[in-house]
mmCIF file of C-alpha atoms in Angstrom:
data_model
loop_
_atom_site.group_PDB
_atom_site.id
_atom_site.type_symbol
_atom_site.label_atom_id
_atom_site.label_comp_id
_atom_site.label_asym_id
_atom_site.label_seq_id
_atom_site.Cartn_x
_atom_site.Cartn_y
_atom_site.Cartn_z
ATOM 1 C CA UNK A 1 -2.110 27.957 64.248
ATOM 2 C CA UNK A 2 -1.094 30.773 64.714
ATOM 3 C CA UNK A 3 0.504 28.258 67.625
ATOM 4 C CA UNK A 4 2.743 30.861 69.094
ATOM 5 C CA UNK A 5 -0.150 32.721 69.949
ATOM 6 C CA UNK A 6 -1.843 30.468 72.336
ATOM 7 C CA UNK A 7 1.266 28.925 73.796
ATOM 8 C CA UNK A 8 2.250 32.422 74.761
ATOM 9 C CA UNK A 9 -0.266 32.981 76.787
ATOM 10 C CA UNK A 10 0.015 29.631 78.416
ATOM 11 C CA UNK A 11 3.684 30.942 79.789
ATOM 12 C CA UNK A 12 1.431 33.554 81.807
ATOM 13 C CA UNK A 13 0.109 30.544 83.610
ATOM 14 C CA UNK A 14 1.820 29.811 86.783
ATOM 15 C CA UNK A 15 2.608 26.283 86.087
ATOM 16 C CA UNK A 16 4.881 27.692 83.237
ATOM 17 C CA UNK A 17 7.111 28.600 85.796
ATOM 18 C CA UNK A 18 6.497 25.570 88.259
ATOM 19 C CA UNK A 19 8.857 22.605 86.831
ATOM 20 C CA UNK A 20 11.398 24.780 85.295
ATOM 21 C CA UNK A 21 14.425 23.568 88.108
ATOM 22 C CA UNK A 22 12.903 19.819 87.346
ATOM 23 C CA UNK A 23 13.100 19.824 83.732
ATOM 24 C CA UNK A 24 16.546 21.194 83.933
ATOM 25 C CA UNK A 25 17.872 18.109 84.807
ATOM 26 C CA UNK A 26 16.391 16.140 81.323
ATOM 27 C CA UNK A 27 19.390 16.920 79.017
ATOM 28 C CA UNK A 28 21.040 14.807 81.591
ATOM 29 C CA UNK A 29 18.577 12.030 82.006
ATOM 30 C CA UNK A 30 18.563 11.530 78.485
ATOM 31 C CA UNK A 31 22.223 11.249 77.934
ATOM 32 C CA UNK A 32 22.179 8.159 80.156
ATOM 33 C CA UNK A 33 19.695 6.974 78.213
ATOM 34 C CA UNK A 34 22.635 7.032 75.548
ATOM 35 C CA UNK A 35 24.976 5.669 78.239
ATOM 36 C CA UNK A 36 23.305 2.248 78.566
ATOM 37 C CA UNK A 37 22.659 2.070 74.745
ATOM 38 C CA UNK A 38 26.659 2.058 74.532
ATOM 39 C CA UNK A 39 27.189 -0.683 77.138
ATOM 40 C CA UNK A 40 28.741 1.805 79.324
ATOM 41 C CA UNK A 41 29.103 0.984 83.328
ATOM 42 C CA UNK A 42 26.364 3.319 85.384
ATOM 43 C CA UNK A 43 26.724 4.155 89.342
ATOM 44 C CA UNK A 44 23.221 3.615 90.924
ATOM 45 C CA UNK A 45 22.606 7.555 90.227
ATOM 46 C CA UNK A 46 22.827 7.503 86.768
ATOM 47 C CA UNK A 47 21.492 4.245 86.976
ATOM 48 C CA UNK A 48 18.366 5.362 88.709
ATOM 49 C CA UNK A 49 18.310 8.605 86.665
ATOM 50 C CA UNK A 50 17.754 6.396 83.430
ATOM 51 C CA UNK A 51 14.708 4.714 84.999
ATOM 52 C CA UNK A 52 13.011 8.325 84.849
ATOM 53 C CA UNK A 53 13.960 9.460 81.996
ATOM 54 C CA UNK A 54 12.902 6.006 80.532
ATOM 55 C CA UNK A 55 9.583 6.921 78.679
ATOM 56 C CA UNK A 56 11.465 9.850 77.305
ATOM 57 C CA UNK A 57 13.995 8.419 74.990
ATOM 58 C CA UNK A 58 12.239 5.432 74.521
ATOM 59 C CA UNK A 59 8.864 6.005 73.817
ATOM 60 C CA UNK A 60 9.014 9.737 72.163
ATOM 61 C CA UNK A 61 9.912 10.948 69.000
ATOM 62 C CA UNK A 62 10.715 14.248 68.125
ATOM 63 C CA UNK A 63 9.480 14.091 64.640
ATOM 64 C CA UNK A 64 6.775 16.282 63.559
ATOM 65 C CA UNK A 65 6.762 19.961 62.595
ATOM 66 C CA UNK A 66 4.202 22.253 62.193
ATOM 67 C CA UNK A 67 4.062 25.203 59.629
ATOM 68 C CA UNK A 68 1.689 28.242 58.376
ATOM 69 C CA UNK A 69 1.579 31.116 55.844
ATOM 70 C CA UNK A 70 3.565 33.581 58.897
ATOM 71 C CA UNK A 71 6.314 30.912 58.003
ATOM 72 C CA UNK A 72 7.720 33.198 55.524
ATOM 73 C CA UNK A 73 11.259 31.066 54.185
ATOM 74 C CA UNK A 74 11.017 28.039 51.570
ATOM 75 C CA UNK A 75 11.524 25.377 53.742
ATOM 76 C CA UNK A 76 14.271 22.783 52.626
ATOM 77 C CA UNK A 77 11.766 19.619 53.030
ATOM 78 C CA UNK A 78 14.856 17.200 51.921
ATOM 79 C CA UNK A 79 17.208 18.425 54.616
ATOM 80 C CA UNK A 80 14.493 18.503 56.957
ATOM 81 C CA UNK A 81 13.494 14.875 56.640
ATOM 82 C CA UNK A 82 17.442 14.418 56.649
ATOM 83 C CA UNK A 83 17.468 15.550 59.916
ATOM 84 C CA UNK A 84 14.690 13.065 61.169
ATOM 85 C CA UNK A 85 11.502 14.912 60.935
ATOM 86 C CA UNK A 86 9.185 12.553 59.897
ATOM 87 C CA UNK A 87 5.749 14.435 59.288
ATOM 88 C CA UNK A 88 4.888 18.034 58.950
ATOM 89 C CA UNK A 89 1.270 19.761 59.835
ATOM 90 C CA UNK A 90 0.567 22.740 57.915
ATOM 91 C CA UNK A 91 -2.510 25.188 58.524
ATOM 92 C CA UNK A 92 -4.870 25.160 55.485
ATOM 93 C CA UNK A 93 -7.179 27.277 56.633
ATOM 94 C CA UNK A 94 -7.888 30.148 58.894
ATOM 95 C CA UNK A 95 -10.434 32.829 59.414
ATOM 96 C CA UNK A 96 -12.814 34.134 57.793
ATOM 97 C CA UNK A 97 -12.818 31.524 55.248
ATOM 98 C CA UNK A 98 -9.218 31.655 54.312
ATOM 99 C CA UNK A 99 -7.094 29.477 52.459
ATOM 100 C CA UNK A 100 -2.974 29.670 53.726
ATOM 101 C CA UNK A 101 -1.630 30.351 50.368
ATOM 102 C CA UNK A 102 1.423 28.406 50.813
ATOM 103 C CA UNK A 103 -0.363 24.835 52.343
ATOM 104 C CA UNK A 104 -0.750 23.633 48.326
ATOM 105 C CA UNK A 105 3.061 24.136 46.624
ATOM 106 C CA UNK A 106 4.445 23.183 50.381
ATOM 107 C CA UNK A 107 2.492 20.051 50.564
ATOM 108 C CA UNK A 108 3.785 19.109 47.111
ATOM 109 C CA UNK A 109 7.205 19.847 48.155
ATOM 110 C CA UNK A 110 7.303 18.148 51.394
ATOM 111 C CA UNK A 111 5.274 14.883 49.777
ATOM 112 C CA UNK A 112 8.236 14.964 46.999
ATOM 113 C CA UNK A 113 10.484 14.788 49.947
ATOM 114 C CA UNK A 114 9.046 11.434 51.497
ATOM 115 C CA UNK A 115 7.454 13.540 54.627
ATOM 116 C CA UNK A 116 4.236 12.655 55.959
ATOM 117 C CA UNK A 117 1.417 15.069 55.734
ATOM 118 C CA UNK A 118 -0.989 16.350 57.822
ATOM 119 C CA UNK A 119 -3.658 19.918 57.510
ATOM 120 C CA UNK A 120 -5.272 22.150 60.589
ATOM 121 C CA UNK A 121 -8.015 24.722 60.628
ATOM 122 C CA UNK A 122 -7.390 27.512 62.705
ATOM 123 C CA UNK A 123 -11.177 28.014 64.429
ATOM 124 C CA UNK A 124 -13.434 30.857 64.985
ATOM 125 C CA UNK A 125 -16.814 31.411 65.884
ATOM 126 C CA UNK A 126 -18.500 31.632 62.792
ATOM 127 C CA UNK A 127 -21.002 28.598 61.523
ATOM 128 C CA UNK A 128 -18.427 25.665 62.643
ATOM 129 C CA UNK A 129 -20.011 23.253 59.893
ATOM 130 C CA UNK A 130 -19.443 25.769 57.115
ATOM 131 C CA UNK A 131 -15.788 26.043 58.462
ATOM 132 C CA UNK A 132 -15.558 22.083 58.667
ATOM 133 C CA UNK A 133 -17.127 22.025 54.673
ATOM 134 C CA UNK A 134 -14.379 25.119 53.900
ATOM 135 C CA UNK A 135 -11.197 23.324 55.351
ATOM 136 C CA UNK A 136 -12.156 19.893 53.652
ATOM 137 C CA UNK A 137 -12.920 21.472 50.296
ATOM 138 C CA UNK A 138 -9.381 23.364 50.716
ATOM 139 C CA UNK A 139 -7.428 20.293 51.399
ATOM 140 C CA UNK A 140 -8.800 17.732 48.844
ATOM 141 C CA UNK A 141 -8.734 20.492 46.297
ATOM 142 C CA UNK A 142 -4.950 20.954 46.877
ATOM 143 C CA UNK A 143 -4.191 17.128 46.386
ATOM 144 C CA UNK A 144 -6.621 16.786 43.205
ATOM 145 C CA UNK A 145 -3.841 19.262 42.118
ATOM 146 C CA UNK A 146 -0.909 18.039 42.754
ATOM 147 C CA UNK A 147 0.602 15.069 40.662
ATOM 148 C CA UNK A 148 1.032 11.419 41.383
ATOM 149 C CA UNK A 149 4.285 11.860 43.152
ATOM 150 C CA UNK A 150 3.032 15.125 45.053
ATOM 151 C CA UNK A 151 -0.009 13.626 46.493
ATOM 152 C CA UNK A 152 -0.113 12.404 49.646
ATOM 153 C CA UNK A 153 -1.827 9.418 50.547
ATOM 154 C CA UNK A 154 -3.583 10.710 53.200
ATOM 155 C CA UNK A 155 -4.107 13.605 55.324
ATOM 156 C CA UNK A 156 -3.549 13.945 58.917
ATOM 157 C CA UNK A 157 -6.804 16.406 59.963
ATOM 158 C CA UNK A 158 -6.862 18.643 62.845
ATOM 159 C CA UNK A 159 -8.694 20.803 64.667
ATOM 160 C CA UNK A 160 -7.174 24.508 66.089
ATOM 161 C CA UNK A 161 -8.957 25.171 68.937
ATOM 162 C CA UNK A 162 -7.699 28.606 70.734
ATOM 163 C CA UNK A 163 -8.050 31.348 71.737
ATOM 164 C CA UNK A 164 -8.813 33.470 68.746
ATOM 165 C CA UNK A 165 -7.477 37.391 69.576
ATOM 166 C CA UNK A 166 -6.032 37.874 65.862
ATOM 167 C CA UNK A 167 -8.398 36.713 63.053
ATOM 168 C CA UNK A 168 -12.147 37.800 62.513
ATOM 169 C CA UNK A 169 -15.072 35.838 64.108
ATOM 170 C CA UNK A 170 -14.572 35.577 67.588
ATOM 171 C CA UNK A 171 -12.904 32.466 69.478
ATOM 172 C CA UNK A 172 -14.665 28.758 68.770
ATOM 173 C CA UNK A 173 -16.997 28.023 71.563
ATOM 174 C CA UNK A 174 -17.019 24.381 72.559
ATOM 175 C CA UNK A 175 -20.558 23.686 71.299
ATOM 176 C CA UNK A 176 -18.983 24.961 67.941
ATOM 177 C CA UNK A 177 -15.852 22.531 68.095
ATOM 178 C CA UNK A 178 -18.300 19.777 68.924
ATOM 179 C CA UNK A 179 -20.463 20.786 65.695
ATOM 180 C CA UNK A 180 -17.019 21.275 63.789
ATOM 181 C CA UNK A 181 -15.146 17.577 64.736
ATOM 182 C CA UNK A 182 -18.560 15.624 64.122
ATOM 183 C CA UNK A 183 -19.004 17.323 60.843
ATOM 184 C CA UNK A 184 -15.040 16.152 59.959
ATOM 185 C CA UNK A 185 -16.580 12.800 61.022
ATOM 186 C CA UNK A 186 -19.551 13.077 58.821
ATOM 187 C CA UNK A 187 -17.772 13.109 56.258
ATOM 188 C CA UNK A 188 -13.963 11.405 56.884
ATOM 189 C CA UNK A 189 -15.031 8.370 58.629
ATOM 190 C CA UNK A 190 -12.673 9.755 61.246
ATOM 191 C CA UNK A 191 -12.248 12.250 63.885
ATOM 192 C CA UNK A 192 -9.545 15.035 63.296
ATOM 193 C CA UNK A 193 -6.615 15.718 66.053
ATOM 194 C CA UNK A 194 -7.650 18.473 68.699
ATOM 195 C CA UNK A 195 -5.401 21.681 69.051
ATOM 196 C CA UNK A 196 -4.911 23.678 72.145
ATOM 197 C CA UNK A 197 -2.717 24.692 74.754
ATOM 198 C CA UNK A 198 -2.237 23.375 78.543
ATOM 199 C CA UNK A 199 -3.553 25.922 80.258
ATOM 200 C CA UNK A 200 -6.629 26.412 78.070
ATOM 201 C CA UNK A 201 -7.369 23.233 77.802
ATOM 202 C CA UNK A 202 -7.611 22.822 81.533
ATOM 203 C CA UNK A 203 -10.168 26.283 81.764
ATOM 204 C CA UNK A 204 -12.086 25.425 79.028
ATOM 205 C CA UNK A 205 -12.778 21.610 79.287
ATOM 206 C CA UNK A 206 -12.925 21.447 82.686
ATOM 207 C CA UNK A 207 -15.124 24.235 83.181
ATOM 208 C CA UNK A 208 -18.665 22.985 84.900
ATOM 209 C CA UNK A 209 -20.501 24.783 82.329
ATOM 210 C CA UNK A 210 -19.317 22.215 79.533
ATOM 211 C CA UNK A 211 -21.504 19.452 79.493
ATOM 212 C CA UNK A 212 -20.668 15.667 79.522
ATOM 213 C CA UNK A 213 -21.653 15.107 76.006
ATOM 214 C CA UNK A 214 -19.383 17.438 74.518
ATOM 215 C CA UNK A 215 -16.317 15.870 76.311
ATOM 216 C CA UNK A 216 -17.169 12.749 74.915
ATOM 217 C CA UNK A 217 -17.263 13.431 71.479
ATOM 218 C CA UNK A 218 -13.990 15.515 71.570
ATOM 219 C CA UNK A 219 -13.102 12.785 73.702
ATOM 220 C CA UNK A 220 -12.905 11.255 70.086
ATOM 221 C CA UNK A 221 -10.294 13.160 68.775
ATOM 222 C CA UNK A 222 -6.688 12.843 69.686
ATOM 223 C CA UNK A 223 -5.205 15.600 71.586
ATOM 224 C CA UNK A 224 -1.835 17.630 70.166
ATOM 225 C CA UNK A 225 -1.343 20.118 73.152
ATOM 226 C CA UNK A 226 0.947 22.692 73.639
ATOM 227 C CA UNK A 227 3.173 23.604 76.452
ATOM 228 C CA UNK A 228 6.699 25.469 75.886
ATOM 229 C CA UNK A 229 8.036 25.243 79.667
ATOM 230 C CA UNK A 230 7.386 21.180 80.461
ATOM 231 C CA UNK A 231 6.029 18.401 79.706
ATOM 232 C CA UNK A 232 1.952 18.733 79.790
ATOM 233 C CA UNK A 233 0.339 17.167 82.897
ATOM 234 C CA UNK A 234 -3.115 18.511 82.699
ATOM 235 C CA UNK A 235 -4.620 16.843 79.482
ATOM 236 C CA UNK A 236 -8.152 16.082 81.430
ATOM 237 C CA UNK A 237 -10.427 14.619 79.982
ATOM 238 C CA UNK A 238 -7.773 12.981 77.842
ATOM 239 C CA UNK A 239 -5.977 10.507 79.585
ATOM 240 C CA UNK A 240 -2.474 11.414 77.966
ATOM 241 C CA UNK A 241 -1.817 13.637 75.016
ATOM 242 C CA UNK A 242 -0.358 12.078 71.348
ATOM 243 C CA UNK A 243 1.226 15.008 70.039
ATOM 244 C CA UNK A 244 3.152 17.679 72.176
ATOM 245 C CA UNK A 245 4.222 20.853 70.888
ATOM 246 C CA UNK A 246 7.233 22.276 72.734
ATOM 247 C CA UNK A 247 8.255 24.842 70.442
ATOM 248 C CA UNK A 248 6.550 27.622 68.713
ATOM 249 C CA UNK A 249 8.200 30.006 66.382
ATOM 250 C CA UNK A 250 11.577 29.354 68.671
ATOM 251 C CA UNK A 251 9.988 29.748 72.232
ATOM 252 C CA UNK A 252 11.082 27.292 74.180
ATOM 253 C CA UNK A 253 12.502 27.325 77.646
ATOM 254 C CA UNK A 254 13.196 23.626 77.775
ATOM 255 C CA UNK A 255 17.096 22.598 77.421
ATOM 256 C CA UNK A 256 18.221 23.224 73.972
ATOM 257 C CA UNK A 257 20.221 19.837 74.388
ATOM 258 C CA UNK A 258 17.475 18.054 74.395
ATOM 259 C CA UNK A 259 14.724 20.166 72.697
ATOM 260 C CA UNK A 260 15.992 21.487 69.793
ATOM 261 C CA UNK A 261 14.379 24.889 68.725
ATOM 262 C CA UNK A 262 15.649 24.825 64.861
ATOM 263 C CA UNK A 263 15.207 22.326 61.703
ATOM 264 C CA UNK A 264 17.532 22.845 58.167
ATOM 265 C CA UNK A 265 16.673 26.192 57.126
ATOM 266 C CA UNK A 266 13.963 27.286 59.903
ATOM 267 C CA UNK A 267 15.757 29.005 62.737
ATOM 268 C CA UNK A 268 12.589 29.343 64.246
ATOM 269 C CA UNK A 269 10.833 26.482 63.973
ATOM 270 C CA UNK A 270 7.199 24.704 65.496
ATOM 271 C CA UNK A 271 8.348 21.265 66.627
ATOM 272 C CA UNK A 272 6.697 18.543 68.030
ATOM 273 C CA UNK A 273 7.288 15.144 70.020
ATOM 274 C CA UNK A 274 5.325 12.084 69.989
ATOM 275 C CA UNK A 275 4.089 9.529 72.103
ATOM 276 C CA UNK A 276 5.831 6.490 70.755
ATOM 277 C CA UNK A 277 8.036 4.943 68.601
ATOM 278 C CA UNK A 278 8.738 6.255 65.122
ATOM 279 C CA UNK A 279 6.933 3.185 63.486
ATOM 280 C CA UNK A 280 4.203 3.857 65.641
ATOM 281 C CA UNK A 281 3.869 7.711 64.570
ATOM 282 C CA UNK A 282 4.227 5.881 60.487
ATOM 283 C CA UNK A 283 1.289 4.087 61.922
ATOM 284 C CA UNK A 284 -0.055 6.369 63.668
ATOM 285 C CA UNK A 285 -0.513 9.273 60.732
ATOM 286 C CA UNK A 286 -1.510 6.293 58.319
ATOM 287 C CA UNK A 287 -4.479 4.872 60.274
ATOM 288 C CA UNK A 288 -5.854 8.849 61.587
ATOM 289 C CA UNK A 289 -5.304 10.157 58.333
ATOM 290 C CA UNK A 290 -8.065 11.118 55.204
ATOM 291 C CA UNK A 291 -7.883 8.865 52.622
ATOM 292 C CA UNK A 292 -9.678 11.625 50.119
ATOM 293 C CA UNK A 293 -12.312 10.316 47.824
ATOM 294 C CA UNK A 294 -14.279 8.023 50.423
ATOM 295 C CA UNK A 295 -16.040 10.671 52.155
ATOM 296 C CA UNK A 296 -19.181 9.506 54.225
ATOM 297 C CA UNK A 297 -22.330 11.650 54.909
ATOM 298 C CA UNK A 298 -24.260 10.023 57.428
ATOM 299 C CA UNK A 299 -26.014 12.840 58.652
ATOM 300 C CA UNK A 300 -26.945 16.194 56.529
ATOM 301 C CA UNK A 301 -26.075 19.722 58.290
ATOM 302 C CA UNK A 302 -29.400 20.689 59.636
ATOM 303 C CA UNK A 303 -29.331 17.424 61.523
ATOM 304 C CA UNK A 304 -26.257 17.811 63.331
ATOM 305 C CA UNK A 305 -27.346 21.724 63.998
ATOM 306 C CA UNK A 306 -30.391 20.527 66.070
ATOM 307 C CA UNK A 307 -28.929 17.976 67.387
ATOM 308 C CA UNK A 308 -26.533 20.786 69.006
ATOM 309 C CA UNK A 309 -29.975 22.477 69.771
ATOM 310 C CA UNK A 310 -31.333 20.054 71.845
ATOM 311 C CA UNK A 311 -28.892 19.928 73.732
ATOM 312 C CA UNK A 312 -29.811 23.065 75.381
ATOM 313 C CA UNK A 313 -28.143 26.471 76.261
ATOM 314 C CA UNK A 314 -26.284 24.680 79.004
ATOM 315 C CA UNK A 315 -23.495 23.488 76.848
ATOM 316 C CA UNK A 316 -23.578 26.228 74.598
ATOM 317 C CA UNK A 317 -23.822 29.858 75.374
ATOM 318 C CA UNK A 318 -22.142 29.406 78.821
ATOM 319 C CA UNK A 319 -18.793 27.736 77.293
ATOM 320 C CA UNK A 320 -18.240 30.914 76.013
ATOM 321 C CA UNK A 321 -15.037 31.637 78.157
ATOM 322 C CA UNK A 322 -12.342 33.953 78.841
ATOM 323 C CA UNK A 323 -8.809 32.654 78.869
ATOM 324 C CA UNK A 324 -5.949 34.950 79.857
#
């Protein structure tokens, strides 16, 4: 992503300062979570404390980690599946028509390692179906490369939608990340994941100036969102996000107890917890993921360009905003 980048500027926001004193108390919650596990006798504190922190320790999984070329170390994918990371999400692309030169050897690596594997495309706003044709062309040509036992069997796909203040073209409008996810559809069968931080999210999506239509088709996608200070609340018009990132490159101001900020040999590291189980994030990745070589192409380019057309200025030129 760069991730760091946008979840930076989401700790401008004021709400990354609002639940700081609440969140304080997790580590806590969670180790009565542990507590009744071990048939161990609760007073009606701790008692009531584990009916809060409930949904965290048992229906989240800190599991996934996400990586790009500005990861500069050769991560140890063994000891990091050792140490229950399940999946890993590398960037395959970035702007202007990039390719992250270490997305092919790592995704060999971390496939040889029994990891899950999934791709994003950091977004700009250049032609979003020539990015969408780029990013796909980049990550089936890296598993066409790889051998039997470094290919994965699918491809988690997702979508970086930021703020762009670092790479060439501009930031994605959300016209263009409409044009980019139905293009993925075109020709995936699926949606990809959506990208973005808390605070963004809520000026961007939930700006007037967006039109209806466009929610609902990134309504399609499943939303990884990014908030280093709590847990997100404002995932409108999602009803609940899948994938939260509450790390980036070490930021974190959550309790280190119960958030860790490393993994094996990355001090630093981009981590991730999901909504569920950890058969359900198996099951999860498997069903959202690219099985390469049955693409679909319902529609050609040109359609999907006018179809972005007629939908009129409204929804285009005006969701061209400014995030802090």
């Amino acid at each position: 992503m760069r991730i760091v980048k946008l979840a930076r500027r989401d700790e401008a926001s004021p709400e990354g300062r609002l639940h700081k004193d609440v969140l304080a108390n997790e580590p806590s919650l969670l180790d009565n979570c542990a507590a009744i596990s071990g048939g161990m006798k609760l007073s009606i504190l701790r008692a009531a404390g584990f009916v809060f922190a409930l949904p965290a320790c048992a229906f989240a999984t800190n599991a996934v980690v996400n990586m790009s070329h500005y990861d500069m170390m050769r991560p140890d994918f063994v000891r990091i599946k050792a140490e229950g990371v399940m999946g890993v999400i590398h960037e395959a692309t970035y702007p202007a028509f990039q390719r992250d030169a270490q997305y092919a050897v790592r995704q060999q690596t971390a496939t040889r390692a029994g990891l899950l594997w999934g791709a994003y495309h950091y977004g700009n706003g250049s032609d979003p179906i020539r990015q969408a044709d780029h990013f796909l062309s980049v990550v089936s040509s890296a598993r066409a490369q790889a051998d039997q036992l470094s290919r994965p069997p699918g491809v988690l796909l997702v979508l970086d939608f930021e703020k762009n203040g670092h790479y060439p073209g501009g930031t994605m409008r959300v016209d263009q990340a409409v044009a980019f996810v139905e293009r993925i559809r075109e020709r995936t069968g699926s949606y990809p994941g959506l990208y973005s931080g808390e605070y963004r999210l809520r000026q961007v999506l939930n700006s007037p100036k967006v039109s209806p239509a466009s929610k609902r088709v990134l309504l399609n996608c499943w939303l990884w969102i990014a908030n280093y200070h709590y847990q997100p609340r404002s995932t409108a018009p999602w009803a609940y996000w899948h994938l939260w990132q509450y790390c980036g490159d070490g930021k974190c101001d959550l309790p280190r107890s119960g958030f860790p900020k490393s993994v094996a040999n990355i001090v630093k590291a981009e981590r991730n917890i999901f909504r569920g189980s950890r058969s359900e994030l198996e099951d999860f990745w498997r069903e959202r993921a690219w099985q390469i070589g049955g693409e679909k192409r319902d529609r050609p380019p040109a359609r999907i360009a006018a179809d972005l057309r007629a939908s009129g200025p409204a929804a285009d030129s005006a969701t061209i905003e400014t995030v802090r």
